[in-house]
Coordinates of C-alpha atoms in Angstrom, one line a residue:
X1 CA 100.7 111.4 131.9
X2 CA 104.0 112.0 130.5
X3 CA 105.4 111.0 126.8
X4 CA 107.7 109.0 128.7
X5 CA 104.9 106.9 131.1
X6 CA 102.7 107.0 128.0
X7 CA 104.8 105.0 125.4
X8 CA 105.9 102.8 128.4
X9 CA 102.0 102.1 129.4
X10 CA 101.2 101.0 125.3
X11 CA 104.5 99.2 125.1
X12 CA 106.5 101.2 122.7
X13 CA 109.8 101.3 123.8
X14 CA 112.1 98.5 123.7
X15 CA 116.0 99.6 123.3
X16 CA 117.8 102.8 123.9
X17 CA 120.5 104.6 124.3
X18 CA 119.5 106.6 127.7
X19 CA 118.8 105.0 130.7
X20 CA 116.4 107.2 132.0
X21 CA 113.3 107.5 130.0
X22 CA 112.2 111.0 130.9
X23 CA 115.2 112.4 128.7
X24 CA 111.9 111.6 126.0
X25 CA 109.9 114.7 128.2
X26 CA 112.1 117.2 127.2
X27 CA 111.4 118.1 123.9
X28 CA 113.8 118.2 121.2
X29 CA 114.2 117.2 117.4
X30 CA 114.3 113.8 115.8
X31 CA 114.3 111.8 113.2
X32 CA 112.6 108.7 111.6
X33 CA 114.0 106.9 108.2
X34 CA 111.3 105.2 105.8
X35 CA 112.2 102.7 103.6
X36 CA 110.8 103.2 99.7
X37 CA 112.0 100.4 98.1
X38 CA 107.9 99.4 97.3
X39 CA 105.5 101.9 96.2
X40 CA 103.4 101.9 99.4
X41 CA 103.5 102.0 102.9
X42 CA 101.9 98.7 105.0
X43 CA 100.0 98.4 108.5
X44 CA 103.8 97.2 109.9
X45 CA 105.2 100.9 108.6
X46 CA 102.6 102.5 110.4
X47 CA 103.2 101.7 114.1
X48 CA 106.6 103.5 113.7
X49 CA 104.5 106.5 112.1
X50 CA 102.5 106.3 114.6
X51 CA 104.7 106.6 117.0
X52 CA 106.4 109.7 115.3
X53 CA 103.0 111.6 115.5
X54 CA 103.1 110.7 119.5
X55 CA 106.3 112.7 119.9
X56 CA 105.3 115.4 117.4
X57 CA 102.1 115.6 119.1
X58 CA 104.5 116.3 122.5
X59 CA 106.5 118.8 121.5
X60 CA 109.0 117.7 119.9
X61 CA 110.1 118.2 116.1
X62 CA 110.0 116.2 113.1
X63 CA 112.4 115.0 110.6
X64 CA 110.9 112.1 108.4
X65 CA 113.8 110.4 106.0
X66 CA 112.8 109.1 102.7
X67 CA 115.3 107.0 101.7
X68 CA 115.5 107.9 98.1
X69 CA 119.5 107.2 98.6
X70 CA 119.3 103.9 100.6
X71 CA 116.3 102.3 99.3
X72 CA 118.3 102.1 96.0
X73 CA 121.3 99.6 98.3
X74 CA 118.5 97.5 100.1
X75 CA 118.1 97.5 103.9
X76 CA 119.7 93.8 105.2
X77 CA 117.9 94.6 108.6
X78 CA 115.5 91.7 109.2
X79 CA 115.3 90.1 105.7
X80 CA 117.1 86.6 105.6
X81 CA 118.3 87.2 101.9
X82 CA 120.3 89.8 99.9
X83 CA 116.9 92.2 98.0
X84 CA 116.6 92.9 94.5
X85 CA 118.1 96.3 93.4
X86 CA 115.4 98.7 92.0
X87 CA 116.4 101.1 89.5
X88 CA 116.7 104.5 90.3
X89 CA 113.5 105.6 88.3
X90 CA 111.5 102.9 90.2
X91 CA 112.5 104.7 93.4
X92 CA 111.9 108.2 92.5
X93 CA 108.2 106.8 91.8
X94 CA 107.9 105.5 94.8
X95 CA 109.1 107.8 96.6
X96 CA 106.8 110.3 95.5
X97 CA 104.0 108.1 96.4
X98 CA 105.1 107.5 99.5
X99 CA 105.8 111.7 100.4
X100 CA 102.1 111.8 99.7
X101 CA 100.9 108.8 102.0
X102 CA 103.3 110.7 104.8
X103 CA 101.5 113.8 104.3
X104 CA 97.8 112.1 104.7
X105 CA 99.1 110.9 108.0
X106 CA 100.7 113.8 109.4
X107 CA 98.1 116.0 108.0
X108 CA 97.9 119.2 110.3
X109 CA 101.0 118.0 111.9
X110 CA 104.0 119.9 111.2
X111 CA 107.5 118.2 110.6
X112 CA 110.6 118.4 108.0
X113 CA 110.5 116.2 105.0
X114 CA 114.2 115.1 103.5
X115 CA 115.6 112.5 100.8
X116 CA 118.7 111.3 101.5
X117 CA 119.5 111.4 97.9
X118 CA 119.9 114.8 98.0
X119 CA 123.2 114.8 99.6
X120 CA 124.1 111.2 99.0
X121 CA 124.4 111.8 95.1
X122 CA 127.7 114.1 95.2
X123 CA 129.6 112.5 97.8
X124 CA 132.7 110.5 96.5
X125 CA 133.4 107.2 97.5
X126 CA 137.0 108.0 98.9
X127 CA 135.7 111.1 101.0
X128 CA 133.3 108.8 102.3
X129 CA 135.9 106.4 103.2
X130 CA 137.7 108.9 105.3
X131 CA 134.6 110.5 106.4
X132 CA 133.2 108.1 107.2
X133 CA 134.6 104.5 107.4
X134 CA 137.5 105.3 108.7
X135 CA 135.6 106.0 111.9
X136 CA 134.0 102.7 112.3
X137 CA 135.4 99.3 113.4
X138 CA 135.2 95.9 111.4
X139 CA 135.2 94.0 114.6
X140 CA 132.0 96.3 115.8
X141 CA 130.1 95.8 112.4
X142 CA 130.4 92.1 111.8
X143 CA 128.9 91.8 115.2
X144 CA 125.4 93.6 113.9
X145 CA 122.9 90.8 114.5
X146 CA 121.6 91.2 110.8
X147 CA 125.5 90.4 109.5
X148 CA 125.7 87.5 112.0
X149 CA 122.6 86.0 111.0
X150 CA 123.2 86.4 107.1
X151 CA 126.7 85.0 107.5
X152 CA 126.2 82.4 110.2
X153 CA 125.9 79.1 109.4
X154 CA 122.8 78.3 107.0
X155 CA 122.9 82.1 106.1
X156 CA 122.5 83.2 102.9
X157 CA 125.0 85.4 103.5
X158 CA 125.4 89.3 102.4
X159 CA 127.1 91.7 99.8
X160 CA 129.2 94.5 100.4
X161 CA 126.7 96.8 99.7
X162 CA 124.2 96.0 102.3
X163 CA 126.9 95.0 104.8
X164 CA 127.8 99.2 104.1
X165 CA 124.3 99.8 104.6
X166 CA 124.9 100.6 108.8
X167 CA 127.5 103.3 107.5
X168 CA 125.3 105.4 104.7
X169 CA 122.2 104.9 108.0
X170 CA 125.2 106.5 110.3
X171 CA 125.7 109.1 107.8
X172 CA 122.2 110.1 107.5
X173 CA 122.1 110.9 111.3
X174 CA 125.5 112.6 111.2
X175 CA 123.6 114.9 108.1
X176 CA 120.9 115.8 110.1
X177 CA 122.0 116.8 113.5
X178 CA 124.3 119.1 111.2
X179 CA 122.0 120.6 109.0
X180 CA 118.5 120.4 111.7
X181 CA 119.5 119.7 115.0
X182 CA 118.6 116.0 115.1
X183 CA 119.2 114.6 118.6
X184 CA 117.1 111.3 118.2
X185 CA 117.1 108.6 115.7
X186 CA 113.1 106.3 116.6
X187 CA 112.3 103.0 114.6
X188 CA 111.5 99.3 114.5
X189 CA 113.8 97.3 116.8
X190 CA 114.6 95.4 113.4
X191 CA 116.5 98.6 112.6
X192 CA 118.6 98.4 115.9
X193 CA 121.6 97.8 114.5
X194 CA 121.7 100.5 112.3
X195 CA 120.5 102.8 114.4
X196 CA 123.5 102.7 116.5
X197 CA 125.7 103.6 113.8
X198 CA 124.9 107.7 113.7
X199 CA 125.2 107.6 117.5
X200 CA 129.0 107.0 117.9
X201 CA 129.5 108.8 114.2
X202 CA 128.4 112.0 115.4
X203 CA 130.4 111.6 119.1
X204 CA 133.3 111.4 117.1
X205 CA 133.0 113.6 114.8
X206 CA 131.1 116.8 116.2
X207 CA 132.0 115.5 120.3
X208 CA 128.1 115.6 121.0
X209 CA 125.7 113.0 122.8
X210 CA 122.4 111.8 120.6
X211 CA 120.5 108.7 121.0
X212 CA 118.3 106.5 119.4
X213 CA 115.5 104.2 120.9
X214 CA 113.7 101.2 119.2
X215 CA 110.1 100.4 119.4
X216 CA 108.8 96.3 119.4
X217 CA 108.0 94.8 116.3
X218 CA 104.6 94.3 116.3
X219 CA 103.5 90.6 115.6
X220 CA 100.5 88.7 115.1
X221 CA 100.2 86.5 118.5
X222 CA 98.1 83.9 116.7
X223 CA 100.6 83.0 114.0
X224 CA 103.5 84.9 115.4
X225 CA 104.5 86.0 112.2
X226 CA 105.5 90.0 111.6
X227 CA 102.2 92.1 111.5
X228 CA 101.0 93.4 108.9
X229 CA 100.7 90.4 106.5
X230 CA 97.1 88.2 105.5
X231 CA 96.9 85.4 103.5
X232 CA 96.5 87.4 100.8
X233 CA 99.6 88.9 101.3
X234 CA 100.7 92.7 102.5
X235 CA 97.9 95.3 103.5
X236 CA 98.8 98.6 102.2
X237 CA 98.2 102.3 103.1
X238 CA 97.3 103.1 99.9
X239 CA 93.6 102.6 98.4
X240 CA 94.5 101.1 95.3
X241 CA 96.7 97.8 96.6
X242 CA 94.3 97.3 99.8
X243 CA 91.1 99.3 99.4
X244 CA 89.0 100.7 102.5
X245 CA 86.6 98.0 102.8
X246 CA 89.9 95.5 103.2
X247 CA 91.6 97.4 105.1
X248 CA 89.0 97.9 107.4
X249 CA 88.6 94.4 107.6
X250 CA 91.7 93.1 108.1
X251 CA 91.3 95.4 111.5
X252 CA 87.9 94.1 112.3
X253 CA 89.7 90.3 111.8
X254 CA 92.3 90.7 114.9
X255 CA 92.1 88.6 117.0
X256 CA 91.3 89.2 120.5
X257 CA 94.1 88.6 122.3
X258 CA 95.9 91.3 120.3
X259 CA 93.4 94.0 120.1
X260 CA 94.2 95.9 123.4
X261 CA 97.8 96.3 122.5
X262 CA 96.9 97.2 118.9
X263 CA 94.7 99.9 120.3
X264 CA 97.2 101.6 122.2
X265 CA 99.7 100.8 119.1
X266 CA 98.0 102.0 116.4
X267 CA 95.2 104.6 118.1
X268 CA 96.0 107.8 119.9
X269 CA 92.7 106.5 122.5
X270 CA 93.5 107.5 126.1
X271 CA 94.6 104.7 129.4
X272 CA 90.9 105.6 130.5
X273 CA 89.0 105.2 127.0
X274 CA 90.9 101.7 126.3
X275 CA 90.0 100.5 129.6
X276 CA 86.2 101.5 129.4
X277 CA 86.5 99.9 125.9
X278 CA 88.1 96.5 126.6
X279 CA 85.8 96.1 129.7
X280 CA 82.4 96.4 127.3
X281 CA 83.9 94.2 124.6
X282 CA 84.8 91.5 127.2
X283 CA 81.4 91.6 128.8
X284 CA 80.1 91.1 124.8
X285 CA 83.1 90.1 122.3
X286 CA 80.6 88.5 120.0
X287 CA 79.8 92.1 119.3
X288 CA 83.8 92.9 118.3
X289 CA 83.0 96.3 119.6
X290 CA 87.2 96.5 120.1
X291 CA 87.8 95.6 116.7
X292 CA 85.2 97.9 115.4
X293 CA 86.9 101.1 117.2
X294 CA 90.3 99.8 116.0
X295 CA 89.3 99.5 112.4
X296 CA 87.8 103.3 112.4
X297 CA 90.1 104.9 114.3
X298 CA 93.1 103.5 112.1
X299 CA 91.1 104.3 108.5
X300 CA 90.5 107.5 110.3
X301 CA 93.9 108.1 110.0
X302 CA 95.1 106.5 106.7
X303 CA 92.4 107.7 104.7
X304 CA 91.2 110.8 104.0
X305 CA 87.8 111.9 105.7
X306 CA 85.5 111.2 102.8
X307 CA 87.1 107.8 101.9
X308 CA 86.9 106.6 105.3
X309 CA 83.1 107.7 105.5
X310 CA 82.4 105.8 102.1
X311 CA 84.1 102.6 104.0
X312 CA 82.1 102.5 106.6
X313 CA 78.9 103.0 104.2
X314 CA 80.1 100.4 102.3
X315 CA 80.8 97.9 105.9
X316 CA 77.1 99.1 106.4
X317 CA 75.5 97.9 103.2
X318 CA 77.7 94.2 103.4
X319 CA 76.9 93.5 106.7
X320 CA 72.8 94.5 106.7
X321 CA 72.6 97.4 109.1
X322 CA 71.7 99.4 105.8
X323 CA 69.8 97.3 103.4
X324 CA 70.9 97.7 100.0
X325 CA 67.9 99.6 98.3
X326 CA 69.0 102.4 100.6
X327 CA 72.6 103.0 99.4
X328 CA 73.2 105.7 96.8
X329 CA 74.9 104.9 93.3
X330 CA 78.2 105.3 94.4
X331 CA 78.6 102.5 96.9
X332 CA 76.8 100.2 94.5
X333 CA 79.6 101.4 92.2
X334 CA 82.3 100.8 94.2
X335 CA 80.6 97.4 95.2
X336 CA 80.8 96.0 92.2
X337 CA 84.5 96.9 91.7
X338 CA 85.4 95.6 95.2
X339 CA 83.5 92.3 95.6
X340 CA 82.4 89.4 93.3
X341 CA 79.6 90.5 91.2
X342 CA 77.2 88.6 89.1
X343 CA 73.5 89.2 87.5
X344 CA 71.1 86.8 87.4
X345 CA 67.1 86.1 86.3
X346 CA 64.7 85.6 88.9
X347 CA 64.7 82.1 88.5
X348 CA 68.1 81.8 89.5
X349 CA 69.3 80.1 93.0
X350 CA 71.7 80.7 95.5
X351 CA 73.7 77.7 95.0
X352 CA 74.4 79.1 91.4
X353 CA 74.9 82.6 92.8
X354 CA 77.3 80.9 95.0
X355 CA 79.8 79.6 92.1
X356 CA 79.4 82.4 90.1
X357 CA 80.8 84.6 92.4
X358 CA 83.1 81.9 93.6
X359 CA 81.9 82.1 97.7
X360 CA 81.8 78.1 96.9
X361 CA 83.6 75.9 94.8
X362 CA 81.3 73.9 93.4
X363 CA 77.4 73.3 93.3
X364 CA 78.4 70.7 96.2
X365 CA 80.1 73.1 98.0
X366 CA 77.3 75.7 97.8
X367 CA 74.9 73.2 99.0
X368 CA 77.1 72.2 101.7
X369 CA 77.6 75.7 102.7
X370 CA 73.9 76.4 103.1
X371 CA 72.9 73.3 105.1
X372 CA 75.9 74.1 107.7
X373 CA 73.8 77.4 107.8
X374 CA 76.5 79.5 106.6
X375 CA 74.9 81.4 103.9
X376 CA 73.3 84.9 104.5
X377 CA 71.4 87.1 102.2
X378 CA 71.1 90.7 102.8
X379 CA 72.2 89.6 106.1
X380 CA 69.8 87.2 107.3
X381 CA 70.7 83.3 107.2
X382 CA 69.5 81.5 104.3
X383 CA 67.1 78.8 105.0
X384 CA 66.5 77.9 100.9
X385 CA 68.7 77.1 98.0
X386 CA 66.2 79.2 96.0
X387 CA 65.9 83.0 96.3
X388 CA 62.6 84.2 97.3
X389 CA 61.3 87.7 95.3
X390 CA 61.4 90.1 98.2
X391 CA 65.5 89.0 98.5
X392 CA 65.8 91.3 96.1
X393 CA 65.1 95.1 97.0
X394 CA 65.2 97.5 94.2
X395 CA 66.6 94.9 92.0
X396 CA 69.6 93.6 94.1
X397 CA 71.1 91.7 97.2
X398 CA 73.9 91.2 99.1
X399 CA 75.0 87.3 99.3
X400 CA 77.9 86.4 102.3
X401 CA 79.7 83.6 103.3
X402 CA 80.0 83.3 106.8
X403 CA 80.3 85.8 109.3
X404 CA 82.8 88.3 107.6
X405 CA 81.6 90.7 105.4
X406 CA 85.1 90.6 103.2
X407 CA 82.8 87.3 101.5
X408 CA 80.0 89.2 100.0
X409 CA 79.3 89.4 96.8
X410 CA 76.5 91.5 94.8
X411 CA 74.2 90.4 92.7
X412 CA 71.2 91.9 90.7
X413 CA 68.5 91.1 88.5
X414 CA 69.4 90.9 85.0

């Protein structure tokens, strides 16, 4: 299968600039520009990432952007209100951290790392103007959906800085077919708008063809809200805002009627293995066989090797396929930093193990929890309020609410 017939087949192309998609098989250079106005990357950042890798991975060349230069203006594209403006040291920090999270995913990969702050920090504002804005149309730009949208009625509407935001994007692209023989601008079809503005930029200016193409957002069918959010808010590349075991999680959580597309999103899994896949978790989807090949393949890929194999240890010990007087000190270290925790005598129950830990509300709420049969200790449904001495192997157990193993808590013998 070709690059082109392959991002067709998962559904990642959505606009672009060339009509026929097999100018993709022809390998050339691109480029891809990453937002670091937070200190981490999220599950929606990595699609795009994703789909870098896919052409990298095909031959062509990499340019990855961090926006050390933009990030400190705001990017208007898709946000409904004017953002906050982070101080200059705030961005350097993040993007540091976010140079680093690049590198775990493109590990083994090769590709060219820039900041745009590099060049944008000795450019005048009148050579700009003339470089620059004098080549662009105010007719063309307040036409951008994202200006139309912020300055429509019921918009919040936008400042002059991010309305200039399409010009310093346009810039960027100019730059870099200059200086590395950038042909392609990729991203989220949020980005559309300023995507287009390097394309005519570098027409004028150097007389040359380049194109851009757009890849779906990715949403969350049952809510239809942008991906990458829980009710607990963002989930994050890096270990220290999400960990492993949430992260994992929140992949194990999708629902079913978005986990084919999310495996040929977010997985580098062949046509052949998803289909083999999908047809054994259809014929069983208690078993969430799907979700379990997402969530691995994806930590696979965000974490490093030995975090990801203390994830799934620790997914082993919460969900009973390795009892807990088996795991080694470490995941009982790293359990009790990552869920509820709580010691108790032996006299204690599981109604007070429930509050303490808060997996219920109340000693009402515990109760109610255990007659609706939704209590399980190390795994096995609780039929007692009391524990019984053989709960407790080596001195500990592993308490859930319900069927996902995110609401577990530990709790030993004091």
């Amino acid at each position: 299968m070709t690059l082109s017939e392959d991002l067709k087949w998962r559904g990642l192309i959505k606009d672009t600039t060339f009509d026929d998609l097999k100018w993709l098989d022809k390998p050339q250079s691109f480029y891809l520009g990453i937002d670091c106005s937070a200190d981490s990357l999220t599950v929606g950042n990595l699609a795009v990432l994703i789909l870098a890798r896919r052409l990298v991975e095909s031959g062509w060349k990499a340019v990855l952007l961090v926006g050390g230069a933009t990030s400190l203006i705001g990017d208007p594209g898709g946000k409904q209100e004017e953002r906050d403006l982070k101080s200059r040291e705030e961005i350097v920090k993040n993007v540091g951290r976010i140079k680093k999270e690049i590198d775990s995913l493109f590990g083994g990969h090769p590709y060219v790392q820039v900041d745009n702050y590099d060049w944008f920090k000795d450019i005048g504002y009148l050579e700009f103007l003339r470089d620059v804005g004098k080549n662009y149309s105010m007719t063309e730009l307040m036409q951008r959906e994202f200006v139309t949208q912020r300055m429509g009625e019921g918009g919040s509407g936008i400042s002059y800085a991010e309305f200039s935001y399409s010009l310093i994007q346009g810039y960027d692209y100019w730059h870099l077919h200059k200086n590395h023989g950038v042909v392609l601008q990729i991203g989220g079809s949020d980005q559309w708008g300023n995507m287009l503005s390097g394309v005519p930029l570098i027409r004028k200016k150097e007389g040359k063809q380049v194109h851009a193409f757009s890849m779906p957002l990715v949403v969350d069918k049952s809510t239809g809200q942008k991906f990458g959010k829980s009710e607990a808010g963002a989930i994050w590349l890096n270990p220290a805002k999400t960990s492993e075991t949430q992260f994992r999680q929140f992949w194990i959580n999708v629902d079913d009627a978005d986990v084919e597309d999310y495996l040929k999103i977010f997985t580098f899994a062949s046509r052949e293995e998803i289909g083999r896949l999908m047809a054994a978790h259809q014929k069983q989807p208690q078993l969430r066989l799907a979700q379990n090949f997402l969530s691995q393949k994806v930590a696979e890929a965000v974490h490093t090797k030995q975090a990801s194999a203390e994830a799934e240890e620790l997914k082993k010990v919460l969900t009973g396929e390795t009892p807990i007087d088996e795991a080694d000190e470490a995941v009982i270290h790293r359990l009790r930093s990552e869920i509820p925790y709580t010691t108790m005598s032996k006299n204690g129950t599981i109604v007070e193990a429930l509050v303490r830990t808060g997996l219920a509300s109340s000693n009402s709420d515990a109760r109610r929890l255990l007659e609706a049969g939704a209590i399980y200790v190390n795994g096995q449904s609780a039929k007692k309020a009391q524990f019984e001495a053989d709960d407790f192997l080596n001195g500990r157990l592993i308490l859930r609410r319900g069927k996902a193993y995110k609401d577990s808590a530990l709790v030993e013998l004091k």
